Amino acid sequence: MRFSDQFEQRFAEMVTHYPTKRSVLVPTLLYAQDEVGFLSDEVIAELAGRLELTVLDVRNVISYYSMLTTKPRGKFNVQVCTNIACLLRGGEELLEHCEKKLG
């Protein structure tokens, strides 16, 4: 996997600011996702190798954070809050309306 020179420079800098390679995983995943668009198997394997982690370790972190994705997303990402406070203020109706309009 070949990242841009800007990514390579940023990655090298980020690694020096964290106590362990594992602790730089989330910022690196976010930065890689911004560059590539999503976290493909190739990106995951590359970052796991660089950070001396297993692919499973990386996938576990990705599955925990909703802002990380392993599938390409559309140009726009619409998210609707559905926790209890939002539901009490009409979040569910808003979600249903969006689903009808957007498919």
PDB file of N, CA and C in Angstrom:
ATOM      1  N   MET A   1       0.851  -1.182   0.000  1.00  0.00           N
ATOM      2  CA  MET A   1       0.000   0.000   0.000  1.00  0.00           C
ATOM      3  C   MET A   1       0.884   1.229   0.000  1.00  0.00           C
ATOM      4  N   ARG A   2       0.615   2.117  -0.899  1.00  0.00           N
ATOM      5  CA  ARG A   2       1.398   3.353  -1.001  1.00  0.00           C
ATOM      6  C   ARG A   2       0.531   4.538  -0.597  1.00  0.00           C
ATOM      7  N   PHE A   3       0.960   5.226   0.443  1.00  0.00           N
ATOM      8  CA  PHE A   3       0.284   6.439   0.882  1.00  0.00           C
ATOM      9  C   PHE A   3       0.999   7.649   0.290  1.00  0.00           C
ATOM     10  N   SER A   4       0.368   8.799   0.378  1.00  0.00           N
ATOM     11  CA  SER A   4       0.979  10.030  -0.128  1.00  0.00           C
ATOM     12  C   SER A   4       2.184  10.406   0.733  1.00  0.00           C
ATOM     13  N   ASP A   5       3.042  11.250   0.184  1.00  0.00           N
ATOM     14  CA  ASP A   5       4.194  11.736   0.944  1.00  0.00           C
ATOM     15  C   ASP A   5       3.737  12.500   2.186  1.00  0.00           C
ATOM     16  N   GLN A   6       2.630  13.232   2.050  1.00  0.00           N
ATOM     17  CA  GLN A   6       2.086  13.979   3.186  1.00  0.00           C
ATOM     18  C   GLN A   6       1.675  13.021   4.307  1.00  0.00           C
ATOM     19  N   PHE A   7       1.035  11.909   3.937  1.00  0.00           N
ATOM     20  CA  PHE A   7       0.648  10.916   4.942  1.00  0.00           C
ATOM     21  C   PHE A   7       1.887  10.351   5.618  1.00  0.00           C
ATOM     22  N   GLU A   8       2.894  10.004   4.820  1.00  0.00           N
ATOM     23  CA  GLU A   8       4.122   9.414   5.371  1.00  0.00           C
ATOM     24  C   GLU A   8       4.787  10.356   6.367  1.00  0.00           C
ATOM     25  N   GLN A   9       4.842  11.643   6.036  1.00  0.00           N
ATOM     26  CA  GLN A   9       5.441  12.620   6.944  1.00  0.00           C
ATOM     27  C   GLN A   9       4.621  12.747   8.223  1.00  0.00           C
ATOM     28  N   ARG A  10       3.309  12.817   8.066  1.00  0.00           N
ATOM     29  CA  ARG A  10       2.420  12.952   9.227  1.00  0.00           C
ATOM     30  C   ARG A  10       2.495  11.711  10.113  1.00  0.00           C
ATOM     31  N   PHE A  11       2.540  10.535   9.494  1.00  0.00           N
ATOM     32  CA  PHE A  11       2.642   9.291  10.255  1.00  0.00           C
ATOM     33  C   PHE A  11       3.937   9.275  11.069  1.00  0.00           C
ATOM     34  N   ALA A  12       5.043   9.604  10.430  1.00  0.00           N
ATOM     35  CA  ALA A  12       6.337   9.611  11.127  1.00  0.00           C
ATOM     36  C   ALA A  12       6.320  10.585  12.303  1.00  0.00           C
ATOM     37  N   GLU A  13       5.665  11.719  12.120  1.00  0.00           N
ATOM     38  CA  GLU A  13       5.572  12.709  13.198  1.00  0.00           C
ATOM     39  C   GLU A  13       4.660  12.215  14.322  1.00  0.00           C
ATOM     40  N   MET A  14       3.517  11.637  13.966  1.00  0.00           N
ATOM     41  CA  MET A  14       2.566  11.175  14.986  1.00  0.00           C
ATOM     42  C   MET A  14       3.174  10.104  15.876  1.00  0.00           C
ATOM     43  N   VAL A  15       3.913   9.184  15.308  1.00  0.00           N
ATOM     44  CA  VAL A  15       4.495   8.081  16.083  1.00  0.00           C
ATOM     45  C   VAL A  15       5.400   8.610  17.195  1.00  0.00           C
ATOM     46  N   THR A  16       6.065   9.724  16.946  1.00  0.00           N
ATOM     47  CA  THR A  16       6.974  10.273  17.961  1.00  0.00           C
ATOM     48  C   THR A  16       6.240  10.948  19.115  1.00  0.00           C
ATOM     49  N   HIS A  17       4.968  11.275  18.929  1.00  0.00           N
ATOM     50  CA  HIS A  17       4.212  12.001  19.954  1.00  0.00           C
ATOM     51  C   HIS A  17       3.405  11.096  20.885  1.00  0.00           C
ATOM     52  N   TYR A  18       3.480   9.800  20.691  1.00  0.00           N
ATOM     53  CA  TYR A  18       2.707   8.859  21.508  1.00  0.00           C
ATOM     54  C   TYR A  18       3.656   7.892  22.211  1.00  0.00           C
ATOM     55  N   PRO A  19       3.288   7.447  23.416  1.00  0.00           N
ATOM     56  CA  PRO A  19       4.190   6.588  24.190  1.00  0.00           C
ATOM     57  C   PRO A  19       4.396   5.197  23.585  1.00  0.00           C
ATOM     58  N   THR A  20       3.379   4.674  22.898  1.00  0.00           N
ATOM     59  CA  THR A  20       3.505   3.350  22.274  1.00  0.00           C
ATOM     60  C   THR A  20       2.914   3.408  20.871  1.00  0.00           C
ATOM     61  N   LYS A  21       3.281   2.449  20.053  1.00  0.00           N
ATOM     62  CA  LYS A  21       2.725   2.394  18.701  1.00  0.00           C
ATOM     63  C   LYS A  21       1.226   2.114  18.738  1.00  0.00           C
ATOM     64  N   ARG A  22       0.791   1.320  19.700  1.00  0.00           N
ATOM     65  CA  ARG A  22      -0.645   1.014  19.817  1.00  0.00           C
ATOM     66  C   ARG A  22      -1.455   2.292  20.059  1.00  0.00           C
ATOM     67  N   SER A  23      -0.915   3.216  20.830  1.00  0.00           N
ATOM     68  CA  SER A  23      -1.662   4.429  21.171  1.00  0.00           C
ATOM     69  C   SER A  23      -1.840   5.382  19.994  1.00  0.00           C
ATOM     70  N   VAL A  24      -1.073   5.213  18.942  1.00  0.00           N
ATOM     71  CA  VAL A  24      -1.208   6.066  17.755  1.00  0.00           C
ATOM     72  C   VAL A  24      -2.170   5.452  16.730  1.00  0.00           C
ATOM     73  N   LEU A  25      -2.742   4.297  17.044  1.00  0.00           N
ATOM     74  CA  LEU A  25      -3.590   3.585  16.085  1.00  0.00           C
ATOM     75  C   LEU A  25      -4.806   4.393  15.646  1.00  0.00           C
ATOM     76  N   VAL A  26      -5.597   4.903  16.570  1.00  0.00           N
ATOM     77  CA  VAL A  26      -6.829   5.609  16.190  1.00  0.00           C
ATOM     78  C   VAL A  26      -6.532   6.855  15.355  1.00  0.00           C
ATOM     79  N   PRO A  27      -5.608   7.729  15.771  1.00  0.00           N
ATOM     80  CA  PRO A  27      -5.313   8.881  14.912  1.00  0.00           C
ATOM     81  C   PRO A  27      -4.811   8.465  13.523  1.00  0.00           C
ATOM     82  N   THR A  28      -4.036   7.404  13.462  1.00  0.00           N
ATOM     83  CA  THR A  28      -3.534   6.923  12.178  1.00  0.00           C
ATOM     84  C   THR A  28      -4.671   6.389  11.313  1.00  0.00           C
ATOM     85  N   LEU A  29      -5.588   5.652  11.912  1.00  0.00           N
ATOM     86  CA  LEU A  29      -6.737   5.138  11.159  1.00  0.00           C
ATOM     87  C   LEU A  29      -7.582   6.281  10.610  1.00  0.00           C
ATOM     88  N   LEU A  30      -7.815   7.295  11.419  1.00  0.00           N
ATOM     89  CA  LEU A  30      -8.596   8.446  10.963  1.00  0.00           C
ATOM     90  C   LEU A  30      -7.904   9.151   9.802  1.00  0.00           C
ATOM     91  N   TYR A  31      -6.616   9.331   9.924  1.00  0.00           N
ATOM     92  CA  TYR A  31      -5.852  10.011   8.879  1.00  0.00           C
ATOM     93  C   TYR A  31      -5.832   9.180   7.599  1.00  0.00           C
ATOM     94  N   ALA A  32      -5.651   7.877   7.726  1.00  0.00           N
ATOM     95  CA  ALA A  32      -5.657   6.989   6.554  1.00  0.00           C
ATOM     96  C   ALA A  32      -7.031   6.986   5.895  1.00  0.00           C
ATOM     97  N   GLN A  33      -8.074   6.964   6.696  1.00  0.00           N
ATOM     98  CA  GLN A  33      -9.429   6.980   6.143  1.00  0.00           C
ATOM     99  C   GLN A  33      -9.692   8.285   5.393  1.00  0.00           C
ATOM    100  N   ASP A  34      -9.210   9.398   5.927  1.00  0.00           N
ATOM    101  CA  ASP A  34      -9.362  10.678   5.230  1.00  0.00           C
ATOM    102  C   ASP A  34      -8.652  10.653   3.883  1.00  0.00           C
ATOM    103  N   GLU A  35      -7.510  10.003   3.832  1.00  0.00           N
ATOM    104  CA  GLU A  35      -6.737   9.965   2.588  1.00  0.00           C
ATOM    105  C   GLU A  35      -7.332   9.006   1.565  1.00  0.00           C
ATOM    106  N   VAL A  36      -7.708   7.817   1.991  1.00  0.00           N
ATOM    107  CA  VAL A  36      -8.136   6.767   1.063  1.00  0.00           C
ATOM    108  C   VAL A  36      -9.655   6.755   0.873  1.00  0.00           C
ATOM    109  N   GLY A  37     -10.400   7.183   1.881  1.00  0.00           N
ATOM    110  CA  GLY A  37     -11.851   7.186   1.799  1.00  0.00           C
ATOM    111  C   GLY A  37     -12.502   6.152   2.696  1.00  0.00           C
ATOM    112  N   PHE A  38     -11.823   5.044   2.911  1.00  0.00           N
ATOM    113  CA  PHE A  38     -12.286   3.992   3.818  1.00  0.00           C
ATOM    114  C   PHE A  38     -11.094   3.109   4.137  1.00  0.00           C
ATOM    115  N   LEU A  39     -11.267   2.211   5.102  1.00  0.00           N
ATOM    116  CA  LEU A  39     -10.162   1.361   5.550  1.00  0.00           C
ATOM    117  C   LEU A  39     -10.279  -0.016   4.901  1.00  0.00           C
ATOM    118  N   SER A  40      -9.619  -0.161   3.775  1.00  0.00           N
ATOM    119  CA  SER A  40      -9.645  -1.421   3.033  1.00  0.00           C
ATOM    120  C   SER A  40      -8.778  -2.465   3.735  1.00  0.00           C
ATOM    121  N   ASP A  41      -8.907  -3.711   3.304  1.00  0.00           N
ATOM    122  CA  ASP A  41      -8.070  -4.785   3.861  1.00  0.00           C
ATOM    123  C   ASP A  41      -6.591  -4.451   3.697  1.00  0.00           C
ATOM    124  N   GLU A  42      -6.255  -3.861   2.560  1.00  0.00           N
ATOM    125  CA  GLU A  42      -4.860  -3.510   2.279  1.00  0.00           C
ATOM    126  C   GLU A  42      -4.361  -2.432   3.244  1.00  0.00           C
ATOM    127  N   VAL A  43      -5.167  -1.425   3.489  1.00  0.00           N
ATOM    128  CA  VAL A  43      -4.795  -0.353   4.418  1.00  0.00           C
ATOM    129  C   VAL A  43      -4.649  -0.916   5.829  1.00  0.00           C
ATOM    130  N   ILE A  44      -5.592  -1.746   6.238  1.00  0.00           N
ATOM    131  CA  ILE A  44      -5.560  -2.340   7.581  1.00  0.00           C
ATOM    132  C   ILE A  44      -4.293  -3.171   7.772  1.00  0.00           C
ATOM    133  N   ALA A  45      -3.973  -4.001   6.800  1.00  0.00           N
ATOM    134  CA  ALA A  45      -2.773  -4.840   6.895  1.00  0.00           C
ATOM    135  C   ALA A  45      -1.508  -3.985   6.950  1.00  0.00           C
ATOM    136  N   GLU A  46      -1.466  -2.941   6.137  1.00  0.00           N
ATOM    137  CA  GLU A  46      -0.298  -2.057   6.115  1.00  0.00           C
ATOM    138  C   GLU A  46      -0.102  -1.367   7.465  1.00  0.00           C
ATOM    139  N   LEU A  47      -1.164  -0.813   8.012  1.00  0.00           N
ATOM    140  CA  LEU A  47      -1.047  -0.113   9.295  1.00  0.00           C
ATOM    141  C   LEU A  47      -0.756  -1.080  10.438  1.00  0.00           C
ATOM    142  N   ALA A  48      -1.337  -2.267  10.397  1.00  0.00           N
ATOM    143  CA  ALA A  48      -1.041  -3.277  11.419  1.00  0.00           C
ATOM    144  C   ALA A  48       0.451  -3.599  11.412  1.00  0.00           C
ATOM    145  N   GLY A  49       1.012  -3.788  10.239  1.00  0.00           N
ATOM    146  CA  GLY A  49       2.437  -4.080  10.126  1.00  0.00           C
ATOM    147  C   GLY A  49       3.305  -2.947  10.641  1.00  0.00           C
ATOM    148  N   ARG A  50       2.963  -1.730  10.255  1.00  0.00           N
ATOM    149  CA  ARG A  50       3.748  -0.568  10.682  1.00  0.00           C
ATOM    150  C   ARG A  50       3.710  -0.363  12.194  1.00  0.00           C
ATOM    151  N   LEU A  51       2.565  -0.672  12.795  1.00  0.00           N
ATOM    152  CA  LEU A  51       2.403  -0.437  14.230  1.00  0.00           C
ATOM    153  C   LEU A  51       2.656  -1.688  15.070  1.00  0.00           C
ATOM    154  N   GLU A  52       3.120  -2.748  14.417  1.00  0.00           N
ATOM    155  CA  GLU A  52       3.448  -4.009  15.086  1.00  0.00           C
ATOM    156  C   GLU A  52       2.251  -4.562  15.864  1.00  0.00           C
ATOM    157  N   LEU A  53       1.092  -4.534  15.204  1.00  0.00           N
ATOM    158  CA  LEU A  53      -0.144  -5.074  15.761  1.00  0.00           C
ATOM    159  C   LEU A  53      -0.655  -6.155  14.825  1.00  0.00           C
ATOM    160  N   THR A  54      -1.575  -6.961  15.305  1.00  0.00           N
ATOM    161  CA  THR A  54      -2.191  -7.940  14.416  1.00  0.00           C
ATOM    162  C   THR A  54      -3.333  -7.259  13.662  1.00  0.00           C
ATOM    163  N   VAL A  55      -3.698  -7.833  12.537  1.00  0.00           N
ATOM    164  CA  VAL A  55      -4.835  -7.323  11.773  1.00  0.00           C
ATOM    165  C   VAL A  55      -6.089  -7.376  12.643  1.00  0.00           C
ATOM    166  N   LEU A  56      -6.212  -8.421  13.459  1.00  0.00           N
ATOM    167  CA  LEU A  56      -7.367  -8.547  14.348  1.00  0.00           C
ATOM    168  C   LEU A  56      -7.420  -7.399  15.355  1.00  0.00           C
ATOM    169  N   ASP A  57      -6.275  -7.013  15.910  1.00  0.00           N
ATOM    170  CA  ASP A  57      -6.230  -5.869  16.835  1.00  0.00           C
ATOM    171  C   ASP A  57      -6.778  -4.614  16.159  1.00  0.00           C
ATOM    172  N   VAL A  58      -6.340  -4.382  14.936  1.00  0.00           N
ATOM    173  CA  VAL A  58      -6.765  -3.188  14.200  1.00  0.00           C
ATOM    174  C   VAL A  58      -8.259  -3.263  13.890  1.00  0.00           C
ATOM    175  N   ARG A  59      -8.721  -4.418  13.443  1.00  0.00           N
ATOM    176  CA  ARG A  59     -10.152  -4.578  13.126  1.00  0.00           C
ATOM    177  C   ARG A  59     -11.030  -4.402  14.373  1.00  0.00           C
ATOM    178  N   ASN A  60     -10.556  -4.854  15.515  1.00  0.00           N
ATOM    179  CA  ASN A  60     -11.309  -4.672  16.763  1.00  0.00           C
ATOM    180  C   ASN A  60     -11.495  -3.188  17.077  1.00  0.00           C
ATOM    181  N   VAL A  61     -10.457  -2.408  16.884  1.00  0.00           N
ATOM    182  CA  VAL A  61     -10.548  -0.964  17.121  1.00  0.00           C
ATOM    183  C   VAL A  61     -11.501  -0.328  16.110  1.00  0.00           C
ATOM    184  N   ILE A  62     -11.386  -0.715  14.850  1.00  0.00           N
ATOM    185  CA  ILE A  62     -12.264  -0.164  13.811  1.00  0.00           C
ATOM    186  C   ILE A  62     -13.722  -0.460  14.127  1.00  0.00           C
ATOM    187  N   SER A  63     -14.002  -1.671  14.582  1.00  0.00           N
ATOM    188  CA  SER A  63     -15.394  -2.044  14.863  1.00  0.00           C
ATOM    189  C   SER A  63     -15.956  -1.298  16.074  1.00  0.00           C
ATOM    190  N   TYR A  64     -15.100  -0.802  16.943  1.00  0.00           N
ATOM    191  CA  TYR A  64     -15.547  -0.093  18.139  1.00  0.00           C
ATOM    192  C   TYR A  64     -15.991   1.341  17.827  1.00  0.00           C
ATOM    193  N   TYR A  65     -15.303   1.989  16.903  1.00  0.00           N
ATOM    194  CA  TYR A  65     -15.563   3.399  16.604  1.00  0.00           C
ATOM    195  C   TYR A  65     -16.459   3.547  15.377  1.00  0.00           C
ATOM    196  N   SER A  66     -17.598   4.214  15.558  1.00  0.00           N
ATOM    197  CA  SER A  66     -18.561   4.360  14.457  1.00  0.00           C
ATOM    198  C   SER A  66     -18.049   5.266  13.343  1.00  0.00           C
ATOM    199  N   MET A  67     -17.066   6.109  13.618  1.00  0.00           N
ATOM    200  CA  MET A  67     -16.572   7.010  12.581  1.00  0.00           C
ATOM    201  C   MET A  67     -15.545   6.342  11.668  1.00  0.00           C
ATOM    202  N   LEU A  68     -15.182   5.108  11.969  1.00  0.00           N
ATOM    203  CA  LEU A  68     -14.259   4.358  11.121  1.00  0.00           C
ATOM    204  C   LEU A  68     -15.054   3.356  10.298  1.00  0.00           C
ATOM    205  N   THR A  69     -14.744   3.262   9.014  1.00  0.00           N
ATOM    206  CA  THR A  69     -15.507   2.381   8.140  1.00  0.00           C
ATOM    207  C   THR A  69     -14.599   1.559   7.229  1.00  0.00           C
ATOM    208  N   THR A  70     -15.030   0.335   6.978  1.00  0.00           N
ATOM    209  CA  THR A  70     -14.283  -0.554   6.083  1.00  0.00           C
ATOM    210  C   THR A  70     -14.951  -0.641   4.716  1.00  0.00           C
ATOM    211  N   LYS A  71     -15.980   0.172   4.508  1.00  0.00           N
ATOM    212  CA  LYS A  71     -16.685   0.186   3.224  1.00  0.00           C
ATOM    213  C   LYS A  71     -16.722   1.613   2.697  1.00  0.00           C
ATOM    214  N   PRO A  72     -16.660   1.756   1.382  1.00  0.00           N
ATOM    215  CA  PRO A  72     -16.749   3.113   0.820  1.00  0.00           C
ATOM    216  C   PRO A  72     -18.085   3.753   1.193  1.00  0.00           C
ATOM    217  N   ARG A  73     -18.041   5.023   1.482  1.00  0.00           N
ATOM    218  CA  ARG A  73     -19.254   5.775   1.799  1.00  0.00           C
ATOM    219  C   ARG A  73     -19.537   6.740   0.660  1.00  0.00           C
ATOM    220  N   GLY A  74     -20.737   7.247   0.668  1.00  0.00           N
ATOM    221  CA  GLY A  74     -21.114   8.245  -0.324  1.00  0.00           C
ATOM    222  C   GLY A  74     -20.402   9.563  -0.076  1.00  0.00           C
ATOM    223  N   LYS A  75     -20.679  10.513  -0.934  1.00  0.00           N
ATOM    224  CA  LYS A  75     -20.051  11.823  -0.809  1.00  0.00           C
ATOM    225  C   LYS A  75     -20.436  12.490   0.509  1.00  0.00           C
ATOM    226  N   PHE A  76     -21.686  12.294   0.918  1.00  0.00           N
ATOM    227  CA  PHE A  76     -22.170  12.870   2.164  1.00  0.00           C
ATOM    228  C   PHE A  76     -22.594  11.751   3.107  1.00  0.00           C
ATOM    229  N   ASN A  77     -22.342  11.933   4.384  1.00  0.00           N
ATOM    230  CA  ASN A  77     -22.708  10.959   5.402  1.00  0.00           C
ATOM    231  C   ASN A  77     -23.669  11.636   6.374  1.00  0.00           C
ATOM    232  N   VAL A  78     -24.917  11.188   6.383  1.00  0.00           N
ATOM    233  CA  VAL A  78     -25.929  11.775   7.256  1.00  0.00           C
ATOM    234  C   VAL A  78     -26.085  10.880   8.479  1.00  0.00           C
ATOM    235  N   GLN A  79     -25.932  11.469   9.648  1.00  0.00           N
ATOM    236  CA  GLN A  79     -26.108  10.729  10.886  1.00  0.00           C
ATOM    237  C   GLN A  79     -27.203  11.398  11.705  1.00  0.00           C
ATOM    238  N   VAL A  80     -28.055  10.594  12.302  1.00  0.00           N
ATOM    239  CA  VAL A  80     -29.140  11.104  13.135  1.00  0.00           C
ATOM    240  C   VAL A  80     -28.986  10.509  14.529  1.00  0.00           C
ATOM    241  N   CYS A  81     -28.990  11.367  15.518  1.00  0.00           N
ATOM    242  CA  CYS A  81     -28.884  10.931  16.911  1.00  0.00           C
ATOM    243  C   CYS A  81     -30.127  10.134  17.292  1.00  0.00           C
ATOM    244  N   THR A  82     -29.917   8.958  17.880  1.00  0.00           N
ATOM    245  CA  THR A  82     -31.051   8.125  18.291  1.00  0.00           C
ATOM    246  C   THR A  82     -30.956   7.715  19.764  1.00  0.00           C
ATOM    247  N   ASN A  83     -30.174   8.470  20.553  1.00  0.00           N
ATOM    248  CA  ASN A  83     -30.148   8.135  21.983  1.00  0.00           C
ATOM    249  C   ASN A  83     -31.439   8.635  22.632  1.00  0.00           C
ATOM    250  N   ILE A  84     -31.647   8.373  23.879  1.00  0.00           N
ATOM    251  CA  ILE A  84     -32.929   8.651  24.536  1.00  0.00           C
ATOM    252  C   ILE A  84     -33.286  10.135  24.506  1.00  0.00           C
ATOM    253  N   ALA A  85     -32.320  11.007  24.731  1.00  0.00           N
ATOM    254  CA  ALA A  85     -32.607  12.446  24.719  1.00  0.00           C
ATOM    255  C   ALA A  85     -33.082  12.892  23.340  1.00  0.00           C
ATOM    256  N   CYS A  86     -32.459  12.388  22.300  1.00  0.00           N
ATOM    257  CA  CYS A  86     -32.852  12.749  20.932  1.00  0.00           C
ATOM    258  C   CYS A  86     -34.199  12.132  20.561  1.00  0.00           C
ATOM    259  N   LEU A  87     -34.434  10.909  20.999  1.00  0.00           N
ATOM    260  CA  LEU A  87     -35.720  10.265  20.716  1.00  0.00           C
ATOM    261  C   LEU A  87     -36.872  11.052  21.337  1.00  0.00           C
ATOM    262  N   LEU A  88     -36.661  11.581  22.529  1.00  0.00           N
ATOM    263  CA  LEU A  88     -37.703  12.365  23.193  1.00  0.00           C
ATOM    264  C   LEU A  88     -37.996  13.673  22.463  1.00  0.00           C
ATOM    265  N   ARG A  89     -37.044  14.141  21.683  1.00  0.00           N
ATOM    266  CA  ARG A  89     -37.218  15.401  20.950  1.00  0.00           C
ATOM    267  C   ARG A  89     -37.500  15.170  19.461  1.00  0.00           C
ATOM    268  N   GLY A  90     -37.883  13.944  19.092  1.00  0.00           N
ATOM    269  CA  GLY A  90     -38.297  13.681  17.717  1.00  0.00           C
ATOM    270  C   GLY A  90     -37.247  13.054  16.830  1.00  0.00           C
ATOM    271  N   GLY A  91     -36.198  12.518  17.408  1.00  0.00           N
ATOM    272  CA  GLY A  91     -35.127  11.912  16.620  1.00  0.00           C
ATOM    273  C   GLY A  91     -35.591  10.751  15.765  1.00  0.00           C
ATOM    274  N   GLU A  92     -36.494   9.948  16.296  1.00  0.00           N
ATOM    275  CA  GLU A  92     -36.967   8.781  15.548  1.00  0.00           C
ATOM    276  C   GLU A  92     -37.767   9.207  14.315  1.00  0.00           C
ATOM    277  N   GLU A  93     -38.610  10.225  14.476  1.00  0.00           N
ATOM    278  CA  GLU A  93     -39.385  10.729  13.341  1.00  0.00           C
ATOM    279  C   GLU A  93     -38.459  11.323  12.279  1.00  0.00           C
ATOM    280  N   LEU A  94     -37.447  12.035  12.720  1.00  0.00           N
ATOM    281  CA  LEU A  94     -36.477  12.607  11.789  1.00  0.00           C
ATOM    282  C   LEU A  94     -35.748  11.505  11.031  1.00  0.00           C
ATOM    283  N   LEU A  95     -35.356  10.454  11.738  1.00  0.00           N
ATOM    284  CA  LEU A  95     -34.689   9.325  11.099  1.00  0.00           C
ATOM    285  C   LEU A  95     -35.598   8.677  10.058  1.00  0.00           C
ATOM    286  N   GLU A  96     -36.857   8.449  10.406  1.00  0.00           N
ATOM    287  CA  GLU A  96     -37.805   7.847   9.460  1.00  0.00           C
ATOM    288  C   GLU A  96     -37.998   8.731   8.232  1.00  0.00           C
ATOM    289  N   HIS A  97     -38.085  10.032   8.434  1.00  0.00           N
ATOM    290  CA  HIS A  97     -38.235  10.966   7.315  1.00  0.00           C
ATOM    291  C   HIS A  97     -37.011  10.897   6.392  1.00  0.00           C
ATOM    292  N   CYS A  98     -35.827  10.890   6.983  1.00  0.00           N
ATOM    293  CA  CYS A  98     -34.596  10.799   6.186  1.00  0.00           C
ATOM    294  C   CYS A  98     -34.547   9.492   5.403  1.00  0.00           C
ATOM    295  N   GLU A  99     -34.924   8.398   6.044  1.00  0.00           N
ATOM    296  CA  GLU A  99     -34.914   7.102   5.362  1.00  0.00           C
ATOM    297  C   GLU A  99     -35.867   7.096   4.174  1.00  0.00           C
ATOM    298  N   LYS A 100     -37.041   7.723   4.325  1.00  0.00           N
ATOM    299  CA  LYS A 100     -38.000   7.795   3.214  1.00  0.00           C
ATOM    300  C   LYS A 100     -37.449   8.638   2.068  1.00  0.00           C
ATOM    301  N   LYS A 101     -36.869   9.779   2.397  1.00  0.00           N
ATOM    302  CA  LYS A 101     -36.370  10.703   1.382  1.00  0.00           C
ATOM    303  C   LYS A 101     -35.100  10.200   0.702  1.00  0.00           C
ATOM    304  N   LEU A 102     -34.209   9.611   1.482  1.00  0.00           N
ATOM    305  CA  LEU A 102     -32.896   9.232   0.959  1.00  0.00           C
ATOM    306  C   LEU A 102     -32.806   7.775   0.524  1.00  0.00           C
ATOM    307  N   GLY A 103     -33.745   6.973   0.976  1.00  0.00           N
ATOM    308  CA  GLY A 103     -33.739   5.563   0.568  1.00  0.00           C
ATOM    309  C   GLY A 103     -32.948   4.659   1.430  1.00  0.00           C
TER     310      GLY A 103
END
